[in-house]
PDB file of C-alpha atoms in Angstrom:
ATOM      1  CA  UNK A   1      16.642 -99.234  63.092  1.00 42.00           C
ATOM      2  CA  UNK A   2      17.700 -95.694  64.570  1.00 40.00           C
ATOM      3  CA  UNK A   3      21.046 -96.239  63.498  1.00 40.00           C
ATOM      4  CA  UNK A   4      19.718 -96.221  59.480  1.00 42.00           C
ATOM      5  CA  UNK A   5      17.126 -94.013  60.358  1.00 40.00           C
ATOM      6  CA  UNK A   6      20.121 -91.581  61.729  1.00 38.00           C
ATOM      7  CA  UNK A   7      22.151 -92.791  58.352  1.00 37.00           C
ATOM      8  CA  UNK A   8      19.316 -91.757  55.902  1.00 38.00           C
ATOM      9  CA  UNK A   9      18.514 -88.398  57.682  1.00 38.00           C
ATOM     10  CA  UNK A  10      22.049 -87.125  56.551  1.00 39.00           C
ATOM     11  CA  UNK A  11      21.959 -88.304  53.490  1.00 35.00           C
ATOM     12  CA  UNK A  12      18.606 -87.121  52.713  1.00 38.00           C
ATOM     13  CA  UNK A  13      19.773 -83.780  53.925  1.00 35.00           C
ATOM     14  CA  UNK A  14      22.822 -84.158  51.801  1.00 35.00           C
ATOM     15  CA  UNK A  15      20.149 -84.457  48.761  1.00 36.00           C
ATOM     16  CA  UNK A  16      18.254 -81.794  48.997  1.00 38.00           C
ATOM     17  CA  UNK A  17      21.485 -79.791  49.865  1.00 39.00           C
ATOM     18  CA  UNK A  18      22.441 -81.205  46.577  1.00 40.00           C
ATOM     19  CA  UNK A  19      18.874 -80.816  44.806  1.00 42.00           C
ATOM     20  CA  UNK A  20      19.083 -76.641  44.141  1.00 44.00           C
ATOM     21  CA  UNK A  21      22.609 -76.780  43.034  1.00 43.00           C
ATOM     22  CA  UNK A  22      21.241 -78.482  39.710  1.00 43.00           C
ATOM     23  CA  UNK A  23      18.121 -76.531  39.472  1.00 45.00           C
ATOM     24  CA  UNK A  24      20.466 -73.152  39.203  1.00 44.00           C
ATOM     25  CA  UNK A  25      22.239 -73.847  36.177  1.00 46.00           C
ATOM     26  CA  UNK A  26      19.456 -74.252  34.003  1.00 46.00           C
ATOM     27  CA  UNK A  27      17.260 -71.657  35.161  1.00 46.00           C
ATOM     28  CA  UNK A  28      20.676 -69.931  33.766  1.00 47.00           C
ATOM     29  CA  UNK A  29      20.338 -70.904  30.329  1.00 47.00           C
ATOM     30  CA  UNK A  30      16.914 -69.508  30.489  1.00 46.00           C
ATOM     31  CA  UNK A  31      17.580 -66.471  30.793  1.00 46.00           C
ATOM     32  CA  UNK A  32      19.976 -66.700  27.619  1.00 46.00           C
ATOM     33  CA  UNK A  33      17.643 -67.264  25.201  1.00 45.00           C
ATOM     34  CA  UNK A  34      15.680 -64.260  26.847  1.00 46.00           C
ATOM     35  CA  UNK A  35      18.717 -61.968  26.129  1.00 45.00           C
ATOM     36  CA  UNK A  36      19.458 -63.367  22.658  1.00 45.00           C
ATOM     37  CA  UNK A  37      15.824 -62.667  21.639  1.00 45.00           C
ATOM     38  CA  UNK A  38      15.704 -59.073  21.675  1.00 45.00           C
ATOM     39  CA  UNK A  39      19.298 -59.727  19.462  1.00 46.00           C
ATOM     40  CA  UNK A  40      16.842 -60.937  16.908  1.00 44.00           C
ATOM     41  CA  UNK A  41      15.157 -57.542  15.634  1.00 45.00           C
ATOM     42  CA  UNK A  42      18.743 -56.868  14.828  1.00 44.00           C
ATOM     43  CA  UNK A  43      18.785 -59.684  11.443  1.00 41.00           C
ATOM     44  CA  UNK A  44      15.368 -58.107  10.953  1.00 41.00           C
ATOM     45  CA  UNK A  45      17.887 -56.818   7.807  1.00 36.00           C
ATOM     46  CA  UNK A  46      15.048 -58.403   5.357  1.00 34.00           C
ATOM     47  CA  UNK A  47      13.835 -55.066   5.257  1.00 33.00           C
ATOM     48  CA  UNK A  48      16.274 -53.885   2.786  1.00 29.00           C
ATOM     49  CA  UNK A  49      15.420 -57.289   0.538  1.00 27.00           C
ATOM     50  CA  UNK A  50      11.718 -56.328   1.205  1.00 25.00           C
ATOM     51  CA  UNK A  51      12.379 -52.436  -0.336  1.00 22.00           C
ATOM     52  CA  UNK A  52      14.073 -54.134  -3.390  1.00 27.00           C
ATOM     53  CA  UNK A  53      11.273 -56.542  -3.915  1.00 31.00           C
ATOM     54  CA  UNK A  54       8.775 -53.717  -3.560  1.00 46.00           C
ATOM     55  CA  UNK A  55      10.989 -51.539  -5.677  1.00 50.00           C
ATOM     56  CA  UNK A  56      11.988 -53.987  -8.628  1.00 59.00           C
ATOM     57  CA  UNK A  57       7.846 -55.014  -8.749  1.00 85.00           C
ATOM     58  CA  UNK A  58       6.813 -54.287 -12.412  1.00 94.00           C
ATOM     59  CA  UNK A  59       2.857 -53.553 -12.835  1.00 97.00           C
ATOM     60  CA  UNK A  60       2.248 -53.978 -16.271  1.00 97.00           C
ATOM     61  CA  UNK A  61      -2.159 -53.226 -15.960  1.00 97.00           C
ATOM     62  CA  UNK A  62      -0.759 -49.978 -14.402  1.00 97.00           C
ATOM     63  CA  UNK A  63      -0.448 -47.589 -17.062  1.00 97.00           C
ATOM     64  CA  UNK A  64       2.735 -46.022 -14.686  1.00 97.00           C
ATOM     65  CA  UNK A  65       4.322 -49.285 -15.956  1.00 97.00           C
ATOM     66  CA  UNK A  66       4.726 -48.649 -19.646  1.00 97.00           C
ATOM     67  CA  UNK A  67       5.354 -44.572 -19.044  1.00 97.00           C
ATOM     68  CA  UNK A  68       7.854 -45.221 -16.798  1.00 96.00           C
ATOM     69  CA  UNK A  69       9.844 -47.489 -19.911  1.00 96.00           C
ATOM     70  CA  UNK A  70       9.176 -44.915 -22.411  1.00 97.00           C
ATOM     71  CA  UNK A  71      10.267 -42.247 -20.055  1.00 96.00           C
ATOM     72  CA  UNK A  72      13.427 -44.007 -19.505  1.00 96.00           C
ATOM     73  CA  UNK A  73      14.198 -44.447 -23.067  1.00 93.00           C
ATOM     74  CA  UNK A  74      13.847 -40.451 -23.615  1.00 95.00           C
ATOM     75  CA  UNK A  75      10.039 -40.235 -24.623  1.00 96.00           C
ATOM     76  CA  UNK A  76       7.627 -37.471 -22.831  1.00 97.00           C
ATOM     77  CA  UNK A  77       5.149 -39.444 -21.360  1.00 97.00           C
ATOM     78  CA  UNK A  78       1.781 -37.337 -20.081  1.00 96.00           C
ATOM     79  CA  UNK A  79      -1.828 -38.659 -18.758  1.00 96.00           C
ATOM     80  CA  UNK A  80      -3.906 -37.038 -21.021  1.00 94.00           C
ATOM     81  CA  UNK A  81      -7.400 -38.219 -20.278  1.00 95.00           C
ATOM     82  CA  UNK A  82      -9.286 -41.065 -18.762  1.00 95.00           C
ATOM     83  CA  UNK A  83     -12.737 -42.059 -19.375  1.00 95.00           C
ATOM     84  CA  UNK A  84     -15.079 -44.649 -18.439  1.00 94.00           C
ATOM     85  CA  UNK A  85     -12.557 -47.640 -17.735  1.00 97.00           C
ATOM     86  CA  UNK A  86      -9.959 -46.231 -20.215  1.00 98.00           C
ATOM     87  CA  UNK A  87      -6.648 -44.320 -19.552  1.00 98.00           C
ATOM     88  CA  UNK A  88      -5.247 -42.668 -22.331  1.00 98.00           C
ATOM     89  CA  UNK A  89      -1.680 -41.809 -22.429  1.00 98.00           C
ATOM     90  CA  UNK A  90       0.015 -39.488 -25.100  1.00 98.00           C
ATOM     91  CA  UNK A  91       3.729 -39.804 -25.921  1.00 98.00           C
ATOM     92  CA  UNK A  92       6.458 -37.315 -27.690  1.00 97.00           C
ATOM     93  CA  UNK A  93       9.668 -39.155 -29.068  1.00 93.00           C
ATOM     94  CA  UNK A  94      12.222 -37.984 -31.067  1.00 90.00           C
ATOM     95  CA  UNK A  95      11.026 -41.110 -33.176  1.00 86.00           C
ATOM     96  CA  UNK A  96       7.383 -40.635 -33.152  1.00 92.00           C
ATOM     97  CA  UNK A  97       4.467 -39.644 -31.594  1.00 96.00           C
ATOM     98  CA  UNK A  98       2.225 -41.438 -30.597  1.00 98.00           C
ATOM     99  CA  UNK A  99      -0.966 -42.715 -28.009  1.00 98.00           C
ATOM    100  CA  UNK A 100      -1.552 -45.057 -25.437  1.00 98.00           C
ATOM    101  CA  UNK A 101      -5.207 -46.240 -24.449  1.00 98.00           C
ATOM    102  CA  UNK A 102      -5.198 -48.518 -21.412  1.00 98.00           C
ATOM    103  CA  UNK A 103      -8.452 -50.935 -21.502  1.00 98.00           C
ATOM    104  CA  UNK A 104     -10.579 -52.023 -18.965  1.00 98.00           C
ATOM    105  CA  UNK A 105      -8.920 -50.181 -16.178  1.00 98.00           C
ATOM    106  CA  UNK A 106     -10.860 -50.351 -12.368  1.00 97.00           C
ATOM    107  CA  UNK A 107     -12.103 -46.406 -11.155  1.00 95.00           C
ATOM    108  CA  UNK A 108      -8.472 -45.787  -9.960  1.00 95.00           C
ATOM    109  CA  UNK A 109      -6.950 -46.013 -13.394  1.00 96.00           C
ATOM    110  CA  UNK A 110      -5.413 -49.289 -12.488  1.00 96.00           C
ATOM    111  CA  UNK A 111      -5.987 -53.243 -13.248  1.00 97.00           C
ATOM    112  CA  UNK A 112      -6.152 -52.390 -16.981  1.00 98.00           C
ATOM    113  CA  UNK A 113      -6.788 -55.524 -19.217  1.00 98.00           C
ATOM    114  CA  UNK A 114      -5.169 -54.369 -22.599  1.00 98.00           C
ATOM    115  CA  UNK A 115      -3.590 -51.645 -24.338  1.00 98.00           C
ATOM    116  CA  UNK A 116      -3.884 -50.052 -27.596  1.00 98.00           C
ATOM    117  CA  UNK A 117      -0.861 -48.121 -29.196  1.00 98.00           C
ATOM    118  CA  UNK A 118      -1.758 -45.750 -31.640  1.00 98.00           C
ATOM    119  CA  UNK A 119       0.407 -43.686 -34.251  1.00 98.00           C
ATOM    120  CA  UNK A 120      -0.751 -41.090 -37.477  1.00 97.00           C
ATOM    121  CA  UNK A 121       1.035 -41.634 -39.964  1.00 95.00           C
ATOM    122  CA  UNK A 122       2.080 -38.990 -42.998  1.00 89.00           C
ATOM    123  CA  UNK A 123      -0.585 -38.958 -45.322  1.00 87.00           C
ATOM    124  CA  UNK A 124       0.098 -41.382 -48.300  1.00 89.00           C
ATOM    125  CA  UNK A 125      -1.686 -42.226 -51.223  1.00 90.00           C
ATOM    126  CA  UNK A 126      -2.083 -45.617 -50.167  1.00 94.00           C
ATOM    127  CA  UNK A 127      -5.193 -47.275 -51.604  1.00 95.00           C
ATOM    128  CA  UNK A 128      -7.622 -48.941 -49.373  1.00 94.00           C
ATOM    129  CA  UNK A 129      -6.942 -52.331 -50.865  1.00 96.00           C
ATOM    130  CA  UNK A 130      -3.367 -51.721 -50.499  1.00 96.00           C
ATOM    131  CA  UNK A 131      -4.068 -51.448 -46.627  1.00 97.00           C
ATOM    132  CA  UNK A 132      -5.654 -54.626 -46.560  1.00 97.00           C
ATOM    133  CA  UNK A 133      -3.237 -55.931 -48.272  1.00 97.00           C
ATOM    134  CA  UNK A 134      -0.674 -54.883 -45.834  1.00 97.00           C
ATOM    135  CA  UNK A 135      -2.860 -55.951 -42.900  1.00 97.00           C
ATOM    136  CA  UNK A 136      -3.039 -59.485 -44.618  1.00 96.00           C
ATOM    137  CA  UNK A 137       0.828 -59.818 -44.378  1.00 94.00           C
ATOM    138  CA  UNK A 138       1.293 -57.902 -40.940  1.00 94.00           C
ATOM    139  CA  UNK A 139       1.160 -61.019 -37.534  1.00 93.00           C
ATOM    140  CA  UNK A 140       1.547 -57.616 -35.246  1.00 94.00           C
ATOM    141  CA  UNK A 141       0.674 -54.411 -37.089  1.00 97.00           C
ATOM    142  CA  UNK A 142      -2.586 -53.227 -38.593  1.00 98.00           C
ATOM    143  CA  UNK A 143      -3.188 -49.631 -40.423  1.00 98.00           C
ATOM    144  CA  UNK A 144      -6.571 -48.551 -40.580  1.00 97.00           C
ATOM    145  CA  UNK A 145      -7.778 -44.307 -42.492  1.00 95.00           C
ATOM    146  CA  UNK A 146      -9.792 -41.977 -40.142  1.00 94.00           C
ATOM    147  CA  UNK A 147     -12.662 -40.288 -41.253  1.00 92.00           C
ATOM    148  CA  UNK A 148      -9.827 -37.243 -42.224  1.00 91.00           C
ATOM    149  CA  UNK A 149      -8.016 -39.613 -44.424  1.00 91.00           C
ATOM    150  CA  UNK A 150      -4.985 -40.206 -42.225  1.00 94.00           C
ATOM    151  CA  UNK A 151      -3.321 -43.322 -41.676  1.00 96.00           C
ATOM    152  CA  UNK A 152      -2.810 -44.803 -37.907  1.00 97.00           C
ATOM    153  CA  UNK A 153      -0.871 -48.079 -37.336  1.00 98.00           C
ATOM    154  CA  UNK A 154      -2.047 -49.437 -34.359  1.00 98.00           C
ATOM    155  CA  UNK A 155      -1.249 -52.433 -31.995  1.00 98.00           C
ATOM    156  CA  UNK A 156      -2.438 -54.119 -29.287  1.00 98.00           C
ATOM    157  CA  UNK A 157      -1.841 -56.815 -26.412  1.00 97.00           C
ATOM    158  CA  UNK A 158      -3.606 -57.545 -23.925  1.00 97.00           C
ATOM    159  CA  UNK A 159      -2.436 -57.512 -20.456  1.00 98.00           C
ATOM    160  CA  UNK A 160      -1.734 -59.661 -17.714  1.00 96.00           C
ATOM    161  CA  UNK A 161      -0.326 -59.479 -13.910  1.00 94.00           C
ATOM    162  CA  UNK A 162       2.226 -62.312 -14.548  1.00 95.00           C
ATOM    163  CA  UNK A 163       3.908 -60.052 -17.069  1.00 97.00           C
ATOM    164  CA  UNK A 164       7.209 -58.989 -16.050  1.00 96.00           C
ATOM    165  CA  UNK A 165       9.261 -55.715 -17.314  1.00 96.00           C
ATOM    166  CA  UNK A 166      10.388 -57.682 -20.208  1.00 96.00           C
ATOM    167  CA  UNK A 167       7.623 -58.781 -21.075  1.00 97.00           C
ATOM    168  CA  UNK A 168       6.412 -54.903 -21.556  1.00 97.00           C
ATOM    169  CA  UNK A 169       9.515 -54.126 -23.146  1.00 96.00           C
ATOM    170  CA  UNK A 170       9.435 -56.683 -25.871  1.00 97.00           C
ATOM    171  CA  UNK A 171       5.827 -55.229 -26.680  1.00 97.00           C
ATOM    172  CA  UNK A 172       7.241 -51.713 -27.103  1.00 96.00           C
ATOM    173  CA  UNK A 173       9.675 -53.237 -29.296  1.00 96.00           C
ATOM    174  CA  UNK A 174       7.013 -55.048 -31.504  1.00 97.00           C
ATOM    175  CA  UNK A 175       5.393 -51.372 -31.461  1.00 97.00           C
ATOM    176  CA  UNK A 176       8.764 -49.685 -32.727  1.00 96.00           C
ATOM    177  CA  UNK A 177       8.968 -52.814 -35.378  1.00 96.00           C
ATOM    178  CA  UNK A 178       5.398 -51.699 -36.716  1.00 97.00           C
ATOM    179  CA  UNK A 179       6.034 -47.876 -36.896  1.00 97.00           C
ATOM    180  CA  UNK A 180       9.186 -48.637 -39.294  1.00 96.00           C
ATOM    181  CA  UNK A 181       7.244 -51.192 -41.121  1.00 96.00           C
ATOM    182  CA  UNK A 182       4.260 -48.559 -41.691  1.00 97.00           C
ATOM    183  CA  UNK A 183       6.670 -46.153 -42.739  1.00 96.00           C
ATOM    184  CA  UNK A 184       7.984 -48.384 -45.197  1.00 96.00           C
ATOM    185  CA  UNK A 185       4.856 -49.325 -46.283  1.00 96.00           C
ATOM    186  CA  UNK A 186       3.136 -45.699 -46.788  1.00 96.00           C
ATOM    187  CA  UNK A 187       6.126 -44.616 -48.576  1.00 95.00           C
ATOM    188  CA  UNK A 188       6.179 -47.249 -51.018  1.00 95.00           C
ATOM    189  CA  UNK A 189       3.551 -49.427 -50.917  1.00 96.00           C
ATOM    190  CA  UNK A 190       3.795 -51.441 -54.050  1.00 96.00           C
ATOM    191  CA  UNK A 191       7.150 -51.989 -53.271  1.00 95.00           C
ATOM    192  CA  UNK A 192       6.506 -53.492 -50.017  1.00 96.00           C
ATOM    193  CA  UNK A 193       3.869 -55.471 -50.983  1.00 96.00           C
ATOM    194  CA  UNK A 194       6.232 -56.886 -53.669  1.00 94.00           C
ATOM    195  CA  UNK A 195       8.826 -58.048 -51.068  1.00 91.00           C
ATOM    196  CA  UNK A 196       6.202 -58.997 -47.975  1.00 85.00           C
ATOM    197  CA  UNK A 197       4.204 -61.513 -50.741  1.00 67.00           C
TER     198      UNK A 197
END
């Protein structure tokens, strides 16, 4: 009996000897991932991604949206007034002039539900039935005469957050489509009407 008692003392000394040795290396380890995670701001590189996101974001019920297109293209773009929930916008082009009235904006100008492009035209002789006539045959245009006898073509789309930049763009190029086809018109209207029947 003392002779395995005397046998088991040195081994169990021998395992607990043995027992740290183990223990070290993975404590070890531990502190790895402890080094590695301050590594990890480092690939916090998304922010770069983030500014392009941010950047490339097109808000079409932001008036900024439109004006910052027509800028592009070469137009003077200026806030003129705003008014209840409207924004209106007035634009110089060496192709025409015309205005911008963003609809149901919030108080900061922003959030606007629809927009209505507005252009006067030269003054024609067009006859009021000729007008409707032309509005009959027009999907995207409409004319209407002001009290002063002038001619506008207008047009209008409403607006929507999931529009993207080409979404706005392909309005404005609807718009451009209906100043040419106004011009055409109010030059020769019988003419026009001949060919749009």
């Amino acid at each position: 009996m003392i002779r395995h008692a005397l046998l088991i003392a040195p081994l169990a000394l021998l395992c607990m000897a043995a027992a740290p040795a183990p223990k070290a290396p993975p404590a070890k380890p531990v502190a790895k991932p402890v080094a590695t995670k301050p590594a990890s701001p480092k690939p916090a590189t998304p922010k770069p991604a983030s500014a392009v996101t941010a950047k490339g974001a097109f808000d079409v019920q932001n008036p900024q949206g439109l004006m910052d297109i027509l800028g592009q293209a070469g137009a003077k773009v200026q806030t003129r007034a705003r008014d209840g929930d409207s924004v209106f916008v007035a634009v110089t082009s060496t192709t025409a002039n015309f205005s911008m009235q963003f609809a149901g904006c919030n108080p900061q100008g922003r959030a606007c539900r629809a927009v209505l492009l507005d252009a006067a035209m030269d003054r024609s002789s067009v006859t009021g039935a000729q007008i409707n006539a032309f509005n009959q045959t027009s999907v995207m245009c409409r004319i209407y005469q002001d009290r002063g006898a002038t001619q506008h073509v207008v047009y209008s789309a409403m607006l929507f957050q999931t529009m993207n930049r080409d979404d706005a763009a392909t309005h404005l190029q609807a718009w451009q489509g209906c100043l040419v086809d106004a011009h055409d018109f109010l030059k020769d209207p019988v003419g026009y009407l001949a060919n749009a029947a």
